[in-house]
Amino acid sequence: MINNQTLARPYAKAAFEYASAANGCDAWSGMLGLAAAVVEAPEVAELLRNPRLTRESKVEAVLRLFADDVDEAFRNFIANLGEHDRLFALPTVREQFEVYKAEAEKTIDVELETAYELSAEQLETLAAALSKRLDRSVNPRQVVNPALIGGLVIRAGDLVVDGSVRGKLSQLAESLKS
């Protein structure tokens, strides 16, 4: 069985390419966020799973929920998804669209897990260093976790750097075991 990521990828790529060409990435990002939220609502999710409804009636029902919050091109995009019975994949399409958008804008969301709250100056210094190392604009988000004891854990996409005291102690314990 094909997973949602595989089903959503061509739609996300097509949406991103269209939005980029039309200089409307931010607008499409908002419309995809709205569409994903609509489809994830329990009542709508149940409607989309109903085998007695035609694909056209599912598309009409979803489009009615948007009212005037989406443009004609986005309505056509939703109709295309519905025509291929892929409305359920909208949340994944939105996620992948955001990845394409971040790549194009050379931005990355970075989670900084620290034992203690960092000052604005420390956060700015870390963001500047990460931005230089990753060759991207960094959007830092701090998470305080006292269990780290000290140091920090950096998560940027699939990159994880564990510079925490807890991590160092775990490495030491592991090396002593072997």
PDB file of C-alpha atoms in Angstrom:
ATOM      1  CA  MET A   1       0.000   0.000   0.000  1.00  0.00           C
ATOM      2  CA  ILE A   2       1.286   3.464  -0.902  1.00  0.00           C
ATOM      3  CA  ASN A   3       1.790   5.861   1.994  1.00  0.00           C
ATOM      4  CA  ASN A   4       0.527   9.443   2.198  1.00  0.00           C
ATOM      5  CA  GLN A   5       3.990  10.903   1.603  1.00  0.00           C
ATOM      6  CA  THR A   6       4.238   9.204  -1.775  1.00  0.00           C
ATOM      7  CA  LEU A   7       0.694  10.174  -2.762  1.00  0.00           C
ATOM      8  CA  ALA A   8       1.089  13.786  -1.662  1.00  0.00           C
ATOM      9  CA  ARG A   9       4.515  14.515  -3.167  1.00  0.00           C
ATOM     10  CA  PRO A  10       3.475  15.225  -6.785  1.00  0.00           C
ATOM     11  CA  TYR A  11       0.577  17.418  -5.643  1.00  0.00           C
ATOM     12  CA  ALA A  12       2.796  19.368  -3.238  1.00  0.00           C
ATOM     13  CA  LYS A  13       5.424  19.833  -5.923  1.00  0.00           C
ATOM     14  CA  ALA A  14       2.853  20.985  -8.488  1.00  0.00           C
ATOM     15  CA  ALA A  15       1.271  23.380  -5.977  1.00  0.00           C
ATOM     16  CA  PHE A  16       4.667  24.789  -5.055  1.00  0.00           C
ATOM     17  CA  GLU A  17       5.733  25.234  -8.677  1.00  0.00           C
ATOM     18  CA  TYR A  18       2.470  27.003  -9.513  1.00  0.00           C
ATOM     19  CA  ALA A  19       2.621  29.206  -6.400  1.00  0.00           C
ATOM     20  CA  SER A  20       6.269  30.092  -7.076  1.00  0.00           C
ATOM     21  CA  ALA A  21       5.567  31.031 -10.664  1.00  0.00           C
ATOM     22  CA  ALA A  22       2.638  33.192  -9.548  1.00  0.00           C
ATOM     23  CA  ASN A  23       4.617  34.724  -6.635  1.00  0.00           C
ATOM     24  CA  GLY A  24       1.960  33.403  -4.289  1.00  0.00           C
ATOM     25  CA  CYS A  25       3.793  30.986  -1.990  1.00  0.00           C
ATOM     26  CA  ASP A  26       2.600  32.718   1.174  1.00  0.00           C
ATOM     27  CA  ALA A  27      -1.010  32.819  -0.041  1.00  0.00           C
ATOM     28  CA  TRP A  28      -0.914  29.157  -1.065  1.00  0.00           C
ATOM     29  CA  SER A  29       0.691  28.248   2.234  1.00  0.00           C
ATOM     30  CA  GLY A  30      -2.242  29.857   4.039  1.00  0.00           C
ATOM     31  CA  MET A  31      -4.836  28.226   1.785  1.00  0.00           C
ATOM     32  CA  LEU A  32      -3.199  24.804   2.196  1.00  0.00           C
ATOM     33  CA  GLY A  33      -3.168  25.311   5.959  1.00  0.00           C
ATOM     34  CA  LEU A  34      -6.872  26.105   5.894  1.00  0.00           C
ATOM     35  CA  ALA A  35      -7.626  23.134   3.639  1.00  0.00           C
ATOM     36  CA  ALA A  36      -5.606  20.763   5.825  1.00  0.00           C
ATOM     37  CA  ALA A  37      -7.434  21.976   8.944  1.00  0.00           C
ATOM     38  CA  VAL A  38     -10.797  21.488   7.222  1.00  0.00           C
ATOM     39  CA  VAL A  39      -9.968  17.953   6.085  1.00  0.00           C
ATOM     40  CA  GLU A  40      -8.635  17.009   9.529  1.00  0.00           C
ATOM     41  CA  ALA A  41     -11.894  18.026  11.225  1.00  0.00           C
ATOM     42  CA  PRO A  42     -13.595  14.814  12.406  1.00  0.00           C
ATOM     43  CA  GLU A  43     -16.889  15.566  10.650  1.00  0.00           C
ATOM     44  CA  VAL A  44     -15.188  16.256   7.317  1.00  0.00           C
ATOM     45  CA  ALA A  45     -12.861  13.258   7.640  1.00  0.00           C
ATOM     46  CA  GLU A  46     -15.922  11.064   8.170  1.00  0.00           C
ATOM     47  CA  LEU A  47     -17.616  12.619   5.120  1.00  0.00           C
ATOM     48  CA  LEU A  48     -14.546  11.922   2.968  1.00  0.00           C
ATOM     49  CA  ARG A  49     -14.543   8.261   4.044  1.00  0.00           C
ATOM     50  CA  ASN A  50     -18.213   7.825   3.093  1.00  0.00           C
ATOM     51  CA  PRO A  51     -18.258   5.450   0.099  1.00  0.00           C
ATOM     52  CA  ARG A  52     -21.815   6.440  -0.875  1.00  0.00           C
ATOM     53  CA  LEU A  53     -20.771   9.978  -1.781  1.00  0.00           C
ATOM     54  CA  THR A  54     -19.329  10.666  -5.210  1.00  0.00           C
ATOM     55  CA  ARG A  55     -15.955  12.322  -5.598  1.00  0.00           C
ATOM     56  CA  GLU A  56     -17.670  15.401  -7.012  1.00  0.00           C
ATOM     57  CA  SER A  57     -19.979  15.743  -4.012  1.00  0.00           C
ATOM     58  CA  LYS A  58     -17.006  15.436  -1.646  1.00  0.00           C
ATOM     59  CA  VAL A  59     -15.186  18.211  -3.523  1.00  0.00           C
ATOM     60  CA  GLU A  60     -18.298  20.417  -3.471  1.00  0.00           C
ATOM     61  CA  ALA A  61     -18.722  19.882   0.271  1.00  0.00           C
ATOM     62  CA  VAL A  62     -15.094  20.763   1.001  1.00  0.00           C
ATOM     63  CA  LEU A  63     -15.157  23.816  -1.287  1.00  0.00           C
ATOM     64  CA  ARG A  64     -18.338  25.102   0.384  1.00  0.00           C
ATOM     65  CA  LEU A  65     -16.466  25.162   3.698  1.00  0.00           C
ATOM     66  CA  PHE A  66     -13.829  27.521   2.272  1.00  0.00           C
ATOM     67  CA  ALA A  67     -16.370  30.139   1.170  1.00  0.00           C
ATOM     68  CA  ASP A  68     -14.364  33.030  -0.295  1.00  0.00           C
ATOM     69  CA  ASP A  69     -11.113  32.235   1.538  1.00  0.00           C
ATOM     70  CA  VAL A  70      -9.469  30.612  -1.510  1.00  0.00           C
ATOM     71  CA  ASP A  71      -8.848  31.712  -5.090  1.00  0.00           C
ATOM     72  CA  GLU A  72      -9.977  30.015  -8.319  1.00  0.00           C
ATOM     73  CA  ALA A  73      -6.628  28.299  -8.925  1.00  0.00           C
ATOM     74  CA  PHE A  74      -6.773  26.746  -5.454  1.00  0.00           C
ATOM     75  CA  ARG A  75     -10.361  25.621  -6.055  1.00  0.00           C
ATOM     76  CA  ASN A  76      -9.127  23.883  -9.224  1.00  0.00           C
ATOM     77  CA  PHE A  77      -6.328  22.281  -7.226  1.00  0.00           C
ATOM     78  CA  ILE A  78      -8.849  20.929  -4.696  1.00  0.00           C
ATOM     79  CA  ALA A  79     -11.051  19.678  -7.552  1.00  0.00           C
ATOM     80  CA  ASN A  80      -8.045  17.870  -9.029  1.00  0.00           C
ATOM     81  CA  LEU A  81      -7.259  16.245  -5.684  1.00  0.00           C
ATOM     82  CA  GLY A  82     -10.893  15.191  -5.338  1.00  0.00           C
ATOM     83  CA  GLU A  83     -11.054  13.863  -8.881  1.00  0.00           C
ATOM     84  CA  HIS A  84      -8.234  11.462  -7.963  1.00  0.00           C
ATOM     85  CA  ASP A  85      -9.715  10.723  -4.515  1.00  0.00           C
ATOM     86  CA  ARG A  86      -6.787  12.359  -2.694  1.00  0.00           C
ATOM     87  CA  LEU A  87      -8.522  14.964  -0.495  1.00  0.00           C
ATOM     88  CA  PHE A  88      -7.509  12.984   2.594  1.00  0.00           C
ATOM     89  CA  ALA A  89      -3.838  13.696   1.722  1.00  0.00           C
ATOM     90  CA  LEU A  90      -4.185  17.485   2.068  1.00  0.00           C
ATOM     91  CA  PRO A  91      -2.393  17.684   5.460  1.00  0.00           C
ATOM     92  CA  THR A  92       0.597  15.840   3.982  1.00  0.00           C
ATOM     93  CA  VAL A  93       0.485  18.001   0.845  1.00  0.00           C
ATOM     94  CA  ARG A  94       0.666  21.067   3.101  1.00  0.00           C
ATOM     95  CA  GLU A  95       3.639  19.665   5.045  1.00  0.00           C
ATOM     96  CA  GLN A  96       5.563  18.873   1.866  1.00  0.00           C
ATOM     97  CA  PHE A  97       4.654  22.251   0.342  1.00  0.00           C
ATOM     98  CA  GLU A  98       6.186  23.938   3.409  1.00  0.00           C
ATOM     99  CA  VAL A  99       9.369  21.888   2.952  1.00  0.00           C
ATOM    100  CA  TYR A 100       9.644  23.002  -0.700  1.00  0.00           C
ATOM    101  CA  LYS A 101       8.967  26.584   0.352  1.00  0.00           C
ATOM    102  CA  ALA A 102      11.613  26.506   3.089  1.00  0.00           C
ATOM    103  CA  GLU A 103      14.161  25.051   0.654  1.00  0.00           C
ATOM    104  CA  ALA A 104      13.444  27.780  -1.886  1.00  0.00           C
ATOM    105  CA  GLU A 105      13.653  30.515   0.750  1.00  0.00           C
ATOM    106  CA  LYS A 106      16.759  28.884   2.248  1.00  0.00           C
ATOM    107  CA  THR A 107      15.198  28.864   5.711  1.00  0.00           C
ATOM    108  CA  ILE A 108      15.102  26.147   8.322  1.00  0.00           C
ATOM    109  CA  ASP A 109      13.268  25.768  11.619  1.00  0.00           C
ATOM    110  CA  VAL A 110      15.671  24.888  14.418  1.00  0.00           C
ATOM    111  CA  GLU A 111      14.680  23.589  17.826  1.00  0.00           C
ATOM    112  CA  LEU A 112      17.104  24.466  20.607  1.00  0.00           C
ATOM    113  CA  GLU A 113      16.453  22.279  23.631  1.00  0.00           C
ATOM    114  CA  THR A 114      18.225  23.729  26.657  1.00  0.00           C
ATOM    115  CA  ALA A 115      18.378  23.032  30.368  1.00  0.00           C
ATOM    116  CA  TYR A 116      17.790  26.701  31.171  1.00  0.00           C
ATOM    117  CA  GLU A 117      16.206  29.676  29.431  1.00  0.00           C
ATOM    118  CA  LEU A 118      18.655  31.393  27.067  1.00  0.00           C
ATOM    119  CA  SER A 119      18.947  35.171  26.961  1.00  0.00           C
ATOM    120  CA  ALA A 120      17.989  36.978  23.761  1.00  0.00           C
ATOM    121  CA  GLU A 121      21.683  37.673  23.098  1.00  0.00           C
ATOM    122  CA  GLN A 122      22.629  33.988  23.511  1.00  0.00           C
ATOM    123  CA  LEU A 123      19.774  32.918  21.257  1.00  0.00           C
ATOM    124  CA  GLU A 124      20.820  35.460  18.626  1.00  0.00           C
ATOM    125  CA  THR A 125      24.463  34.311  18.765  1.00  0.00           C
ATOM    126  CA  LEU A 126      23.447  30.658  18.401  1.00  0.00           C
ATOM    127  CA  ALA A 127      21.105  31.480  15.511  1.00  0.00           C
ATOM    128  CA  ALA A 128      23.865  33.414  13.715  1.00  0.00           C
ATOM    129  CA  ALA A 129      26.363  30.548  14.147  1.00  0.00           C
ATOM    130  CA  LEU A 130      23.822  27.964  12.956  1.00  0.00           C
ATOM    131  CA  SER A 131      22.828  30.149  10.035  1.00  0.00           C
ATOM    132  CA  LYS A 132      26.471  30.319   8.942  1.00  0.00           C
ATOM    133  CA  ARG A 133      27.047  26.575   9.422  1.00  0.00           C
ATOM    134  CA  LEU A 134      23.839  25.470   7.691  1.00  0.00           C
ATOM    135  CA  ASP A 135      24.043  28.160   4.990  1.00  0.00           C
ATOM    136  CA  ARG A 136      20.392  29.017   5.606  1.00  0.00           C
ATOM    137  CA  SER A 137      18.335  31.550   7.467  1.00  0.00           C
ATOM    138  CA  VAL A 138      17.498  30.009  10.853  1.00  0.00           C
ATOM    139  CA  ASN A 139      14.171  30.286  12.687  1.00  0.00           C
ATOM    140  CA  PRO A 140      15.116  29.264  16.257  1.00  0.00           C
ATOM    141  CA  ARG A 141      12.586  27.907  18.724  1.00  0.00           C
ATOM    142  CA  GLN A 142      13.697  27.304  22.285  1.00  0.00           C
ATOM    143  CA  VAL A 143      12.427  24.441  24.425  1.00  0.00           C
ATOM    144  CA  VAL A 144      13.473  24.262  28.079  1.00  0.00           C
ATOM    145  CA  ASN A 145      14.096  20.758  29.436  1.00  0.00           C
ATOM    146  CA  PRO A 146      15.696  20.683  32.920  1.00  0.00           C
ATOM    147  CA  ALA A 147      16.451  16.962  32.480  1.00  0.00           C
ATOM    148  CA  LEU A 148      19.345  17.932  30.175  1.00  0.00           C
ATOM    149  CA  ILE A 149      21.248  19.212  33.256  1.00  0.00           C
ATOM    150  CA  GLY A 150      23.279  21.613  31.082  1.00  0.00           C
ATOM    151  CA  GLY A 151      24.223  22.302  27.476  1.00  0.00           C
ATOM    152  CA  LEU A 152      21.789  22.004  24.613  1.00  0.00           C
ATOM    153  CA  VAL A 153      20.397  19.737  21.895  1.00  0.00           C
ATOM    154  CA  ILE A 154      20.006  21.230  18.418  1.00  0.00           C
ATOM    155  CA  ARG A 155      17.471  19.792  15.978  1.00  0.00           C
ATOM    156  CA  ALA A 156      17.453  21.195  12.437  1.00  0.00           C
ATOM    157  CA  GLY A 157      15.588  19.009   9.972  1.00  0.00           C
ATOM    158  CA  ASP A 158      17.255  15.607  10.174  1.00  0.00           C
ATOM    159  CA  LEU A 159      20.392  17.006  11.839  1.00  0.00           C
ATOM    160  CA  VAL A 160      20.633  16.449  15.605  1.00  0.00           C
ATOM    161  CA  VAL A 161      23.567  17.734  17.651  1.00  0.00           C
ATOM    162  CA  ASP A 162      23.524  16.618  21.279  1.00  0.00           C
ATOM    163  CA  GLY A 163      25.767  18.863  23.350  1.00  0.00           C
ATOM    164  CA  SER A 164      23.876  18.294  26.581  1.00  0.00           C
ATOM    165  CA  VAL A 165      25.399  17.074  29.837  1.00  0.00           C
ATOM    166  CA  ARG A 166      22.843  14.251  29.843  1.00  0.00           C
ATOM    167  CA  GLY A 167      24.009  13.235  26.345  1.00  0.00           C
ATOM    168  CA  LYS A 168      27.674  13.326  27.368  1.00  0.00           C
ATOM    169  CA  LEU A 169      26.921  11.215  30.452  1.00  0.00           C
ATOM    170  CA  SER A 170      25.055   8.697  28.286  1.00  0.00           C
ATOM    171  CA  GLN A 171      28.031   8.484  25.904  1.00  0.00           C
ATOM    172  CA  LEU A 172      30.391   7.997  28.839  1.00  0.00           C
ATOM    173  CA  ALA A 173      28.194   5.264  30.333  1.00  0.00           C
ATOM    174  CA  GLU A 174      28.010   3.541  26.943  1.00  0.00           C
ATOM    175  CA  SER A 175      31.792   3.622  26.513  1.00  0.00           C
ATOM    176  CA  LEU A 176      32.306   2.214  30.029  1.00  0.00           C
ATOM    177  CA  LYS A 177      29.920  -0.672  29.276  1.00  0.00           C
ATOM    178  CA  SER A 178      31.859  -1.760  26.200  1.00  0.00           C
TER     179      SER A 178
END
